[in-house]
Amino acid sequence: MIGGLFIYNHKGEVLISRVYRDDIGRNAVDAFRVNVIHARQQVRSPVTNIARTSFFHIKRSNIWLAAVTKQNVNAAMVFEFLHKMTDVMAAYFGKVTEENIKNNFVLIYEILDEILDFGYPQNTDTGILKTFITQQGVKSQTKEETSQITSQVTGQIGWRREGIKYRRNELFLDVLESVNLLMSPQGQVLSAHVAGRIVMKSYLSGMPECKFGINDKVLMESKGGKSGQDEGRGGASSTKTSIAIDDCQFHQCVKLSKFETEHSISFIPPDGEFELMRYRTTKDISLPFRIIPLVREVGRQKMEVKIVVKSNFKPSLLAQKVEVRIPTPLNTSGVQVICMKGKAKYKASENAIVWKIKRMGGMKECQLSAEIELLNTNDKRKWTRPPISMNFEVPFAPSGFKVRYLKVFEPKLNYSDHDVIKWVRYIGRSGLYETRC
Amino acid sequence: MPTVKGDGMRGLAVFISDIRNCKSKEAEIKRINKELANIRSKFKGDKTLDGYQKKKYVCKLLFIFLLGHDIDFGHMEAVNLLSSNKYTEKQIGYLFISVLIGANNDLMKLVIQAIRNDLASRNPVHITLALQCVANIGSREMAEGLSVDIPKLLVSGDTIDSVKQSAALTLLRLLRSSPDIIPMGEWTSRIIHLLNDQHMGVVTAAASLIENLVKKNPEEYKGCVSLAVSRLSRIVTSSYTDLQDYTYYFVPAPWLSVKLLRLLQNYPPPEDPAVKTRLTECLETILNKAQEPPKSKKVQHSNAKNAVLFEAINLIIHMDSDPNLLVRACNQLGQFLQHRETNLRYLALESMCLLATSEFSHEAVKKHQETVITALKTERDVSVRQRAVDLLYAMCDRTNAEEIVGEMLEYLESADYSIREEMVLKVAILAEKYAVDYTWYVDVILNLIRIAGDYVSEEVWYRVIQIVINRDDVQGYAAKTVFEALQAPACHENMVKVGGYIMGEFGNLIAGDPRSSPLVQFQLLHSKYHLCSPATRGLLLSTYIKFINLFPEIKHTIQDVLKSDNNMRNSDVELQQRSIEYLQLSSIATADVLATVLEEMPPFPERESSILAKLKKKKPNSVPDGSEQKDQMPKLPTAQMSNSSDSAQPTSINLMSQSKADALVSFEEPPSTITVTTTTTPGVTFAGFPGDTGTSLDDNFGDSLTNLGAGAPESGITLQGFDFGESSTDDFLDQGSPAASGAASASVDLLGLGTPTQTTAPPVGGGDGFLVDMFDTLTTSSPAPATNGMDLGGLTGGAEEAFKKFICKNNGVLFENDLLQIGVKSEYREDLGRVWVFYGNKTSFQLNAFCVDISTPGDLATSLSVQQKPVGGEVEAGAQVKQQFNMACVQEFTDAPILNIQFMYSGAQQKINLKLPVVLSKYITPAEMDSGNFFGRWKALSNPSQESQQIFKASAPIDIETTKSKLLGFNVSVLDNIDPNPENFVSAGVLHTRNQQVGILVRLEPNKQAQMYRLTVRASRDRVAKILCDLLQSQL
């Protein structure tokens, strides 16, 4: 029950203000600006309570989106909605920037009217929204068209309209994972988990029914004998054939009843791009990189840092956009860096040495050493040694997630599973990937 | 200051504009981080920076700091800038130091050195910069370091005016922050001459400084009076055109005038007639000028003029000598009373309040009474009304009291809540002070309670009761008035209190009237009863019992009320007790007794009015004429005063419940036990210090006593305490104490009786000393020196002596110093011993980390099995902690266990090591045998290893009884008719160890002529004889 929704630019000027409920006054707009955007201390919490009113905000580059409520709402729902909102806006006019918002504010109000009703989130699916919120000005639709839209939006399969036709039936499946890690200097894993999403782009004719198979332990074991034999046979060659998914959630098109009874993921996909599934794993994560730090303080004026990065995946694969960020003390007065691979630079504005490696193969090792000069200060506090963080992109799923099959059935039209062209891609990215030093 | 344009610092300008252009906080932080890193590398770099660069970077750091970021470097560079010769560099350096370097910085020494150099320089600009920095920081260290240089500058002939001005103000700042440091030297005498300086700026600065100095030491600067007067007269008489820069809106030097007038207020009126005339002239001129038409319509002009005027009036009031001036001032203020400006009216009222206290102008002030009363009623601002109240209070005297009190009462109904209480007090005081007719007084106070009951403090109604009781002529009137006042449907509780009290005392005076017959009176009061707080109900109950005395005819009605559950079973103990006691009193006592007990209250002794005291406490400066009031006080014929709270409290009945416990005690007190009666709750305190009874070994006895004490009524306890006293004496004798007769027995008696006394006293103080002495005389050992030093054995001083005392006794004080008292109580049964150690905290602080450990040196660990009960970590102030040890004797032993006590007292670790008095003889039980038996055994133990004999000199004169008592304390029997020589002592005992029992035979042969003893001990086990022989020898 969102009471209102505001969009601000970086200065705190209100770009969009939509109030859904009477308990939210106009002063709420200012309260958020004063207490959060203009606060001297940066407000890090995404939820702020000001005078019994809760503000949930997210930030997209310089734009603040804030949802306001006086009630005790489900905070996760509100954030989910805010993210969906940005997705919808991005789908309509590209990047969410101040300029774009100003140019499209009529559209945004129209969207806001549609996706929130008295503060209750409604259908936020872009594909469907686009059927009746168009940017082509006001076009009086024929009676058939309107009735079709109505029946579709209110019908059982609200996310797909009938009569879609493609010459080439094609689908793309992206498995996107982000790995989060915190490691001790000795290499002990303190915490690690993978958050993954499966994004599907479908260009399929008619009303196809899809069946999706993954290597989840529960699903595979419930399949009974056959998969069990699979495991028995393949156990020797590959180390793990199934993974343990801690929790997952599906797009609304997935038939949950079937998932619960038959443990199969079957759905009629929306047209175009959508997020089919989200999941999280914490066990048996193959960490793509390991950092071995060596920090030595030589007297009060100097510090020596040696960092070794080891890649820990198949040599045939290639990691990209590898970046290591080594924090430096606040009283650094000069840095000398030597590295064999990539480029390293001391960025004073961020108080860190940033080491970038464009490409890095599997089972390789790179080294960087730096000498940091320090200035004596009055401050007697010791340096807290923040962790070394890392960014990268690897072409596999660090959780071990595998797509086993995706079958398409369209009984009414004359194409079969074999005619569909399917593409699967795995991308593993770093989330918060840190090593203490 | 040169602008950026002229002096460059482009880098700084760019940096600032960069920051201004930052779109977000993050961008700003990034930019600042970058700049900081840059500056750090520049400061760190090998290249030496020139002054310009240093200045630029220090400036940037300063800017970053002012943006709210921490700066932790660059201080050294800033200090370096101070030694530069360029103005801009020096200026930035001083700026950075004033803003960023705190008083406690390590660099302060360097800074002070640099400042000193600058002060000594010839360039006035440098001196001024340095002075400004000192004035900005003004730390103690600076005051110490520069206390010579600055005064020198101030009085030196060749410093220029602006520097003098700065120096004076800087010195003032240092004087304010650390007044004790600045040395008074030769300069002090010259400083007053600065008032004569040509430059007005210097004079103004110096006037402030001199005023501060004068406040501290008026005598030394007395000379400044005439200087100030002449300077003032020059200013006052000058036209506004004379003083060019120092004329402010046509007023010549207003600030300096005000300062000079203030300065003069520190001294009495000048004695020199010439000076005095001149000052009077000045003041008159100022007053004259106030009459002149304003030269400007601007508010600044009138403000400046009035500031001087009011300061002049303050001075006139302060001098309080010239009636003419006072009256003129008063008239001037009278004009202001109707001025449009609220501030002026406020100031006029305030000053007039002071004028009213002067005998010369009192009458003049009274002329404005009407105006003031109007002000009170019509003023919009509450603070002005407050002043009006103050003034009315101050101007009130016998002639206008009735009118003023009437007006104030009238106004009270609509007065602001914030000033009501004060007004109530003032009305009460005025009414009392100037009352001619006390019926008027009673009316006023009752009105007061009616109008502003909530604001009438206890003092006020105590006071009215005191006065009514002390004055016979108003009692009847008062009773009638309160009776009428109480008939109002809603009465304030204070009214009920006053009514209840007065009718209880004087209800009989109006009982004749059928409209206020006793029953009516009672019913009227009782109708209010249920609406009142417990305290008031208590008062009303007292009134009821007084009614019983006054009007016997309504006794039953009142008794019914007292009997009601509402009273007899009230949850409030006080009410319950009162109703029960009053009921009993009324039903048991005869009319005569009742009449005596419930007699009318005697008049209160005369004392200063407590209301006045309260007003003074509330507003220390709002009672301006304390002395005058004191003068007038004795003139009041009958205003008997008493310091209310306890004497005038409604505890008017002599037999009050509070004193009941004492009364009961005195009734039931057994005639012989003088000491017992002083106990308050002996059971409880006894449990706190059971260790020194010297007798009852059974700890349970103490506990049971405590239980009794908790359960029994108070009177029971005293009796119980007495019983204990007796029984303990008995016990003591039963124990077979050697002190069976003569003087010793008397001392035992004393001890027995003294025990309860001891228990009531806290475990510190004289009582204990008494006890220790008692034991000392018994054991004839020297008193233990209570030092805390350690002797060779690692024991705390005195431990060894204390230990020896305990060989023949079980209980007493083992150790005592300023912090701690340690008592021991022990009990032995065959081979088992139980020792309680009591740690008493003598300080008024908690002892922390209190820990006790027991160590058994040498082979003692195997011969004595020790079990220790833990003791808590803290000992509260004045509290006592008990620890129990169980000691089982496994085999014979020589050493005693060592008690290690550690605790924290006021942050310092304290250590006490004591020998716990557990010796082998404690495990002996006496044995009785006849002569044949004894000698049979004696002969059987003829083996040399079984015998130990010593011949030694007696440590004290040989006395049969003492020696006998020692032997008994040693736990062996004393057998008569065994040895042929009756002088000799023969004793026997059995030593119990866990492993076996050892027979002990002792023979002690004193030689009185030589003062020698021959001691022979035989024991059935090797070593035992030797150990016991040594032990016993140490006691003789």
mmCIF file of N, CA and C in Angstrom, chain B residues 454-533:
data_model
loop_
_atom_site.group_PDB
_atom_site.id
_atom_site.type_symbol
_atom_site.label_atom_id
_atom_site.label_comp_id
_atom_site.label_asym_id
_atom_site.label_seq_id
_atom_site.Cartn_x
_atom_site.Cartn_y
_atom_site.Cartn_z
ATOM 1 N N ASP B 454 -3.325 26.167 43.983
ATOM 2 C CA ASP B 454 -2.246 25.298 43.542
ATOM 3 C C ASP B 454 -0.882 25.931 43.749
ATOM 4 N N TYR B 455 -0.882 27.246 43.801
ATOM 5 C CA TYR B 455 0.412 27.924 43.878
ATOM 6 C C TYR B 455 0.779 28.288 45.306
ATOM 7 N N VAL B 456 -0.121 27.987 46.207
ATOM 8 C CA VAL B 456 0.165 28.289 47.599
ATOM 9 C C VAL B 456 1.036 27.163 48.139
ATOM 10 N N SER B 457 2.267 27.477 48.435
ATOM 11 C CA SER B 457 3.171 26.449 48.911
ATOM 12 C C SER B 457 2.888 26.181 50.378
ATOM 13 N N GLU B 458 3.489 25.119 50.856
ATOM 14 C CA GLU B 458 3.229 24.707 52.237
ATOM 15 C C GLU B 458 3.583 25.819 53.213
ATOM 16 N N GLU B 459 4.672 26.504 52.908
ATOM 17 C CA GLU B 459 5.139 27.527 53.835
ATOM 18 C C GLU B 459 4.030 28.539 54.126
ATOM 19 N N VAL B 460 3.264 28.867 53.082
ATOM 20 C CA VAL B 460 2.263 29.918 53.248
ATOM 21 C C VAL B 460 1.200 29.474 54.237
ATOM 22 N N TRP B 461 0.704 28.271 54.083
ATOM 23 C CA TRP B 461 -0.384 27.902 55.009
ATOM 24 C C TRP B 461 0.143 27.492 56.373
ATOM 25 N N TYR B 462 1.384 27.015 56.440
ATOM 26 C CA TYR B 462 1.982 26.809 57.767
ATOM 27 C C TYR B 462 1.982 28.133 58.518
ATOM 28 N N ARG B 463 2.347 29.148 57.735
ATOM 29 C CA ARG B 463 2.543 30.457 58.320
ATOM 30 C C ARG B 463 1.232 31.004 58.881
ATOM 31 N N VAL B 464 0.159 30.851 58.120
ATOM 32 C CA VAL B 464 -1.111 31.401 58.600
ATOM 33 C C VAL B 464 -1.526 30.672 59.871
ATOM 34 N N ILE B 465 -1.232 29.394 59.914
ATOM 35 C CA ILE B 465 -1.605 28.657 61.127
ATOM 36 C C ILE B 465 -0.778 29.114 62.306
ATOM 37 N N GLN B 466 0.508 29.318 62.058
ATOM 38 C CA GLN B 466 1.369 29.818 63.142
ATOM 39 C C GLN B 466 0.822 31.122 63.695
ATOM 40 N N ILE B 467 0.447 31.978 62.773
ATOM 41 C CA ILE B 467 0.017 33.298 63.241
ATOM 42 C C ILE B 467 -1.308 33.208 63.974
ATOM 43 N N VAL B 468 -2.210 32.402 63.454
ATOM 44 C CA VAL B 468 -3.511 32.270 64.123
ATOM 45 C C VAL B 468 -3.317 31.693 65.508
ATOM 46 N N ILE B 469 -2.451 30.706 65.612
ATOM 47 C CA ILE B 469 -2.266 30.085 66.924
ATOM 48 C C ILE B 469 -1.619 31.060 67.894
ATOM 49 N N ASN B 470 -0.709 31.859 67.384
ATOM 50 C CA ASN B 470 -0.004 32.769 68.278
ATOM 51 C C ASN B 470 -0.836 33.984 68.678
ATOM 52 N N ARG B 471 -1.900 34.254 67.937
ATOM 53 C CA ARG B 471 -2.678 35.464 68.237
ATOM 54 C C ARG B 471 -4.074 35.101 68.677
ATOM 55 N N ASP B 472 -4.354 35.376 69.917
ATOM 56 C CA ASP B 472 -5.657 34.987 70.455
ATOM 57 C C ASP B 472 -6.805 35.727 69.776
ATOM 58 N N ASP B 473 -6.556 36.992 69.401
ATOM 59 C CA ASP B 473 -7.677 37.826 68.969
ATOM 60 C C ASP B 473 -8.250 37.406 67.627
ATOM 61 N N VAL B 474 -7.481 36.681 66.791
ATOM 62 C CA VAL B 474 -8.052 36.328 65.493
ATOM 63 C C VAL B 474 -8.588 34.908 65.451
ATOM 64 N N GLN B 475 -8.370 34.154 66.551
ATOM 65 C CA GLN B 475 -8.698 32.734 66.461
ATOM 66 C C GLN B 475 -10.175 32.492 66.146
ATOM 67 N N GLY B 476 -11.009 33.206 66.848
ATOM 68 C CA GLY B 476 -12.440 33.025 66.601
ATOM 69 C C GLY B 476 -12.819 33.432 65.196
ATOM 70 N N TYR B 477 -12.278 34.571 64.786
ATOM 71 C CA TYR B 477 -12.581 35.055 63.443
ATOM 72 C C TYR B 477 -12.096 34.062 62.404
ATOM 73 N N ALA B 478 -10.881 33.558 62.640
ATOM 74 C CA ALA B 478 -10.307 32.600 61.695
ATOM 75 C C ALA B 478 -11.186 31.366 61.596
ATOM 76 N N ALA B 479 -11.623 30.848 62.728
ATOM 77 C CA ALA B 479 -12.451 29.647 62.704
ATOM 78 C C ALA B 479 -13.726 29.905 61.917
ATOM 79 N N LYS B 480 -14.310 31.074 62.152
ATOM 80 C CA LYS B 480 -15.546 31.395 61.452
ATOM 81 C C LYS B 480 -15.298 31.513 59.952
ATOM 82 N N THR B 481 -14.224 32.182 59.615
ATOM 83 C CA THR B 481 -13.947 32.404 58.204
ATOM 84 C C THR B 481 -13.673 31.088 57.477
ATOM 85 N N VAL B 482 -12.843 30.239 58.100
ATOM 86 C CA VAL B 482 -12.557 28.986 57.391
ATOM 87 C C VAL B 482 -13.812 28.140 57.283
ATOM 88 N N PHE B 483 -14.633 28.205 58.319
ATOM 89 C CA PHE B 483 -15.878 27.435 58.257
ATOM 90 C C PHE B 483 -16.699 27.892 57.061
ATOM 91 N N GLU B 484 -16.746 29.198 56.888
ATOM 92 C CA GLU B 484 -17.511 29.717 55.738
ATOM 93 C C GLU B 484 -16.842 29.341 54.426
ATOM 94 N N ALA B 485 -15.524 29.461 54.435
ATOM 95 C CA ALA B 485 -14.813 29.168 53.186
ATOM 96 C C ALA B 485 -14.994 27.707 52.784
ATOM 97 N N LEU B 486 -15.051 26.835 53.802
ATOM 98 C CA LEU B 486 -15.168 25.409 53.488
ATOM 99 C C LEU B 486 -16.541 25.056 52.943
ATOM 100 N N GLN B 487 -17.489 25.954 53.132
ATOM 101 C CA GLN B 487 -18.823 25.621 52.644
ATOM 102 C C GLN B 487 -18.948 25.730 51.140
ATOM 103 N N ALA B 488 -17.942 26.320 50.521
ATOM 104 C CA ALA B 488 -17.955 26.362 49.056
ATOM 105 C C ALA B 488 -17.939 24.923 48.530
ATOM 106 N N PRO B 489 -18.672 24.667 47.468
ATOM 107 C CA PRO B 489 -18.769 23.288 46.986
ATOM 108 C C PRO B 489 -17.411 22.705 46.603
ATOM 109 N N ALA B 490 -16.554 23.501 45.967
ATOM 110 C CA ALA B 490 -15.241 22.991 45.600
ATOM 111 C C ALA B 490 -14.192 23.784 46.349
ATOM 112 N N CYS B 491 -13.447 23.077 47.136
ATOM 113 C CA CYS B 491 -12.431 23.741 47.948
ATOM 114 C C CYS B 491 -11.062 23.237 47.541
ATOM 115 N N HIS B 492 -10.102 24.108 47.604
ATOM 116 C CA HIS B 492 -8.755 23.618 47.360
ATOM 117 C C HIS B 492 -8.278 22.820 48.560
ATOM 118 N N GLU B 493 -7.397 21.865 48.264
ATOM 119 C CA GLU B 493 -6.938 20.999 49.334
ATOM 120 C C GLU B 493 -6.215 21.790 50.425
ATOM 121 N N ASN B 494 -5.479 22.807 49.998
ATOM 122 C CA ASN B 494 -4.804 23.638 51.001
ATOM 123 C C ASN B 494 -5.812 24.278 51.940
ATOM 124 N N MET B 495 -6.962 24.640 51.376
ATOM 125 C CA MET B 495 -8.007 25.219 52.197
ATOM 126 C C MET B 495 -8.485 24.189 53.208
ATOM 127 N N VAL B 496 -8.636 22.951 52.755
ATOM 128 C CA VAL B 496 -9.075 21.898 53.672
ATOM 129 C C VAL B 496 -8.054 21.731 54.781
ATOM 130 N N LYS B 497 -6.800 21.811 54.413
ATOM 131 C CA LYS B 497 -5.752 21.649 55.429
ATOM 132 C C LYS B 497 -5.847 22.750 56.485
ATOM 133 N N VAL B 498 -5.910 23.969 55.990
ATOM 134 C CA VAL B 498 -5.992 25.087 56.930
ATOM 135 C C VAL B 498 -7.262 24.965 57.760
ATOM 136 N N GLY B 499 -8.366 24.669 57.057
ATOM 137 C CA GLY B 499 -9.648 24.554 57.745
ATOM 138 C C GLY B 499 -9.606 23.476 58.807
ATOM 139 N N GLY B 500 -9.100 22.303 58.410
ATOM 140 C CA GLY B 500 -9.039 21.189 59.347
ATOM 141 C C GLY B 500 -8.233 21.561 60.567
ATOM 142 N N TYR B 501 -7.099 22.179 60.316
ATOM 143 C CA TYR B 501 -6.220 22.494 61.442
ATOM 144 C C TYR B 501 -6.863 23.509 62.374
ATOM 145 N N ILE B 502 -7.371 24.571 61.768
ATOM 146 C CA ILE B 502 -7.908 25.648 62.608
ATOM 147 C C ILE B 502 -9.156 25.199 63.341
ATOM 148 N N MET B 503 -10.016 24.437 62.670
ATOM 149 C CA MET B 503 -11.230 23.995 63.370
ATOM 150 C C MET B 503 -10.893 22.992 64.440
ATOM 151 N N GLY B 504 -9.879 22.170 64.208
ATOM 152 C CA GLY B 504 -9.451 21.236 65.239
ATOM 153 C C GLY B 504 -8.986 21.972 66.487
ATOM 154 N N GLU B 505 -8.352 23.097 66.281
ATOM 155 C CA GLU B 505 -7.858 23.847 67.431
ATOM 156 C C GLU B 505 -8.941 24.736 68.028
ATOM 157 N N PHE B 506 -9.645 25.442 67.147
ATOM 158 C CA PHE B 506 -10.528 26.503 67.641
ATOM 159 C C PHE B 506 -11.990 26.313 67.238
ATOM 160 N N GLY B 507 -12.348 25.101 66.859
ATOM 161 C CA GLY B 507 -13.729 24.848 66.459
ATOM 162 C C GLY B 507 -14.699 25.181 67.577
ATOM 163 N N ASN B 508 -14.229 25.024 68.813
ATOM 164 C CA ASN B 508 -15.126 25.289 69.948
ATOM 165 C C ASN B 508 -15.559 26.741 70.012
ATOM 166 N N LEU B 509 -14.733 27.646 69.432
ATOM 167 C CA LEU B 509 -15.058 29.062 69.530
ATOM 168 C C LEU B 509 -16.289 29.415 68.712
ATOM 169 N N ILE B 510 -16.619 28.599 67.724
ATOM 170 C CA ILE B 510 -17.799 28.922 66.920
ATOM 171 C C ILE B 510 -18.904 27.896 67.119
ATOM 172 N N ALA B 511 -18.689 26.978 68.049
ATOM 173 C CA ALA B 511 -19.662 25.899 68.219
ATOM 174 C C ALA B 511 -20.973 26.404 68.791
ATOM 175 N N GLY B 512 -20.934 27.562 69.375
ATOM 176 C CA GLY B 512 -22.157 28.088 69.978
ATOM 177 C C GLY B 512 -23.252 28.372 68.962
ATOM 178 N N ASP B 513 -22.844 28.797 67.830
ATOM 179 C CA ASP B 513 -23.804 29.108 66.776
ATOM 180 C C ASP B 513 -24.411 27.804 66.247
ATOM 181 N N PRO B 514 -25.734 27.686 66.242
ATOM 182 C CA PRO B 514 -26.330 26.426 65.763
ATOM 183 C C PRO B 514 -25.978 26.128 64.312
ATOM 184 N N ARG B 515 -25.650 27.160 63.535
ATOM 185 C CA ARG B 515 -25.316 26.907 62.130
ATOM 186 C C ARG B 515 -23.941 26.235 62.014
ATOM 187 N N SER B 516 -23.146 26.400 63.070
ATOM 188 C CA SER B 516 -21.850 25.739 63.032
ATOM 189 C C SER B 516 -21.670 24.888 64.280
ATOM 190 N N SER B 517 -22.677 24.100 64.563
ATOM 191 C CA SER B 517 -22.604 23.208 65.707
ATOM 192 C C SER B 517 -21.546 22.143 65.440
ATOM 193 N N PRO B 518 -21.083 21.501 66.499
ATOM 194 C CA PRO B 518 -20.007 20.514 66.330
ATOM 195 C C PRO B 518 -20.296 19.512 65.221
ATOM 196 N N LEU B 519 -21.483 18.986 65.200
ATOM 197 C CA LEU B 519 -21.791 17.957 64.198
ATOM 198 C C LEU B 519 -21.692 18.536 62.797
ATOM 199 N N VAL B 520 -22.182 19.776 62.659
ATOM 200 C CA VAL B 520 -22.119 20.409 61.337
ATOM 201 C C VAL B 520 -20.667 20.594 60.919
ATOM 202 N N GLN B 521 -19.884 21.050 61.877
ATOM 203 C CA GLN B 521 -18.463 21.238 61.577
ATOM 204 C C GLN B 521 -17.836 19.935 61.108
ATOM 205 N N PHE B 522 -18.120 18.897 61.886
ATOM 206 C CA PHE B 522 -17.511 17.618 61.562
ATOM 207 C C PHE B 522 -17.959 17.130 60.187
ATOM 208 N N GLN B 523 -19.264 17.243 59.961
ATOM 209 C CA GLN B 523 -19.766 16.743 58.683
ATOM 210 C C GLN B 523 -19.212 17.542 57.517
ATOM 211 N N LEU B 524 -19.049 18.827 57.753
ATOM 212 C CA LEU B 524 -18.492 19.669 56.686
ATOM 213 C C LEU B 524 -17.073 19.199 56.339
ATOM 214 N N LEU B 525 -16.280 18.999 57.385
ATOM 215 C CA LEU B 525 -14.904 18.554 57.135
ATOM 216 C C LEU B 525 -14.893 17.184 56.491
ATOM 217 N N HIS B 526 -15.755 16.304 57.019
ATOM 218 C CA HIS B 526 -15.708 14.933 56.536
ATOM 219 C C HIS B 526 -16.201 14.829 55.104
ATOM 220 N N SER B 527 -17.005 15.806 54.675
ATOM 221 C CA SER B 527 -17.462 15.761 53.282
ATOM 222 C C SER B 527 -16.292 15.992 52.329
ATOM 223 N N LYS B 528 -15.238 16.629 52.804
ATOM 224 C CA LYS B 528 -14.064 16.859 51.950
ATOM 225 C C LYS B 528 -13.062 15.703 52.046
ATOM 226 N N TYR B 529 -13.246 14.895 53.095
ATOM 227 C CA TYR B 529 -12.233 13.907 53.437
ATOM 228 C C TYR B 529 -11.843 13.015 52.265
ATOM 229 N N HIS B 530 -12.860 12.554 51.534
ATOM 230 C CA HIS B 530 -12.588 11.524 50.520
ATOM 231 C C HIS B 530 -11.915 12.071 49.282
ATOM 232 N N LEU B 531 -11.887 13.387 49.173
ATOM 233 C CA LEU B 531 -11.289 13.981 47.979
ATOM 234 C C LEU B 531 -9.831 14.344 48.207
ATOM 235 N N CYS B 532 -9.353 14.059 49.409
ATOM 236 C CA CYS B 532 -8.025 14.577 49.749
ATOM 237 C C CYS B 532 -6.945 13.505 49.644
ATOM 238 N N SER B 533 -5.737 13.987 49.596
ATOM 239 C CA SER B 533 -4.583 13.098 49.541
ATOM 240 C C SER B 533 -4.351 12.502 50.918
#
